[in-house]
């Protein structure tokens, strides 16, 4: 009986973590470093085994397995994990202007208990905002908002679709593996995406222009299932939190470097970066200004206090800006 009890205690501290990152990517390397550092910080009591590239199943299956406790930890994006209405605040155009600001907003909302979509399912190890989403155009040099009128532009989330429509363009949904072909064949005139995603899929071969106008960020995360987290002794929770905080900062630094490298690759491949005029920036922000009111209404419809959540986010942005 004593041997069985010890074996169960050991098994309790072995974590299976599903990861969206694929082997060889810098993020996969970083997550393995995180797992190694957790093992060291907990004297080997917490051993995290990574399953890269969503190898445990589809995103929907992985999310179900995670919330049901079949997977102890998960790394994925809110776009793939189900309904995350509050997180739409950092995906709403022109609310945040950097991944670092987005991370500060998420931490503030989490600390104030305003992220039930996370806290109801997990203990958050780290928020990992994507690089900022930007417009990329096949062959149109956009100088004014009117230049976007009549274009067909791919958007990957509800806030981005609304943004595209507000600019006078038509939004379309195209899976990113199919985006290169769609752009090259004229199915779409442009897309909103981040430079790292664009570089991975070689969009510089089909998109001549990148508009240097940060729109919004996507939000990825690493979390531990609540039941698994509650089963850990306090000293192991503390150790994991400390390592998680270090890697949340490390992620932001590596992500920024990846952005610089990917943009350099794109410009070397022929893409031209367009610097927007103050008038274009103002026109884009004005066109999407009602989206915050819609977000508040959407949150209210979910039984939340939308105005309070937005106000707290705005406080966090002001604090970040200094």
mmCIF file of C-alpha atoms in Angstrom, residues 78 84-99 101-102 105-106 109 117 129-135 156-164 166-167 192 213-219 284-299 306 309-310 313-314 317:
data_model
loop_
_atom_site.group_PDB
_atom_site.id
_atom_site.type_symbol
_atom_site.label_atom_id
_atom_site.label_comp_id
_atom_site.label_asym_id
_atom_site.label_seq_id
_atom_site.Cartn_x
_atom_site.Cartn_y
_atom_site.Cartn_z
ATOM 1 C CA UNK A 78 -7.996 31.553 -27.921
ATOM 2 C CA UNK A 84 -13.180 33.665 -25.007
ATOM 3 C CA UNK A 85 -15.330 36.813 -25.124
ATOM 4 C CA UNK A 86 -13.323 38.999 -22.736
ATOM 5 C CA UNK A 87 -10.101 38.334 -24.612
ATOM 6 C CA UNK A 88 -11.678 40.005 -27.631
ATOM 7 C CA UNK A 89 -10.653 43.264 -25.986
ATOM 8 C CA UNK A 90 -7.029 42.829 -27.135
ATOM 9 C CA UNK A 91 -8.246 41.601 -30.516
ATOM 10 C CA UNK A 92 -10.422 44.662 -31.059
ATOM 11 C CA UNK A 93 -8.683 47.039 -33.496
ATOM 12 C CA UNK A 94 -6.503 49.812 -32.078
ATOM 13 C CA UNK A 95 -7.099 49.027 -28.391
ATOM 14 C CA UNK A 96 -3.523 47.838 -27.804
ATOM 15 C CA UNK A 97 -0.505 48.668 -29.943
ATOM 16 C CA UNK A 98 2.004 46.031 -28.839
ATOM 17 C CA UNK A 99 2.111 42.449 -27.517
ATOM 18 C CA UNK A 101 0.594 46.088 -23.770
ATOM 19 C CA UNK A 102 -1.776 43.207 -24.517
ATOM 20 C CA UNK A 105 -4.105 44.096 -20.033
ATOM 21 C CA UNK A 106 -4.614 40.351 -19.688
ATOM 22 C CA UNK A 109 -8.034 41.486 -15.946
ATOM 23 C CA UNK A 117 -12.960 32.133 -19.552
ATOM 24 C CA UNK A 129 0.281 37.424 -27.317
ATOM 25 C CA UNK A 130 1.088 37.182 -30.999
ATOM 26 C CA UNK A 131 2.885 39.867 -32.923
ATOM 27 C CA UNK A 132 0.591 42.671 -34.006
ATOM 28 C CA UNK A 133 -1.722 41.948 -36.925
ATOM 29 C CA UNK A 134 -1.217 44.194 -39.974
ATOM 30 C CA UNK A 135 -2.683 44.744 -43.427
ATOM 31 C CA UNK A 156 -9.060 35.358 -39.210
ATOM 32 C CA UNK A 157 -11.323 36.453 -36.334
ATOM 33 C CA UNK A 158 -14.638 38.203 -35.754
ATOM 34 C CA UNK A 159 -12.971 41.492 -34.684
ATOM 35 C CA UNK A 160 -10.745 41.486 -37.772
ATOM 36 C CA UNK A 161 -13.686 40.726 -40.061
ATOM 37 C CA UNK A 162 -15.555 43.688 -38.538
ATOM 38 C CA UNK A 163 -12.446 45.842 -39.012
ATOM 39 C CA UNK A 164 -12.186 44.923 -42.691
ATOM 40 C CA UNK A 166 -15.509 49.026 -41.496
ATOM 41 C CA UNK A 167 -12.741 49.983 -43.935
ATOM 42 C CA UNK A 192 -4.566 40.848 -42.028
ATOM 43 C CA UNK A 213 -0.243 49.931 -38.828
ATOM 44 C CA UNK A 214 -0.601 47.692 -35.730
ATOM 45 C CA UNK A 215 -4.253 46.631 -35.576
ATOM 46 C CA UNK A 216 -4.609 44.078 -32.790
ATOM 47 C CA UNK A 217 -3.047 40.957 -31.369
ATOM 48 C CA UNK A 218 -4.063 37.349 -31.061
ATOM 49 C CA UNK A 219 -3.748 35.727 -27.647
ATOM 50 C CA UNK A 284 -8.901 53.804 -39.606
ATOM 51 C CA UNK A 285 -9.401 54.386 -35.887
ATOM 52 C CA UNK A 286 -12.499 56.462 -36.538
ATOM 53 C CA UNK A 287 -13.981 53.798 -38.821
ATOM 54 C CA UNK A 288 -13.649 51.155 -36.094
ATOM 55 C CA UNK A 289 -14.486 53.337 -33.080
ATOM 56 C CA UNK A 290 -17.917 51.748 -32.539
ATOM 57 C CA UNK A 291 -16.389 48.306 -32.070
ATOM 58 C CA UNK A 292 -15.635 48.997 -28.408
ATOM 59 C CA UNK A 293 -19.290 49.766 -27.764
ATOM 60 C CA UNK A 294 -20.204 46.518 -29.507
ATOM 61 C CA UNK A 295 -17.712 44.632 -27.336
ATOM 62 C CA UNK A 296 -19.325 46.056 -24.198
ATOM 63 C CA UNK A 297 -22.742 44.996 -25.462
ATOM 64 C CA UNK A 298 -21.451 41.522 -26.299
ATOM 65 C CA UNK A 299 -19.963 41.109 -22.823
ATOM 66 C CA UNK A 306 -18.795 44.994 -20.110
ATOM 67 C CA UNK A 309 -14.116 45.212 -17.930
ATOM 68 C CA UNK A 310 -13.308 47.779 -20.605
ATOM 69 C CA UNK A 313 -8.443 47.358 -19.462
ATOM 70 C CA UNK A 314 -8.121 51.052 -20.166
ATOM 71 C CA UNK A 317 -3.206 50.512 -20.767
#
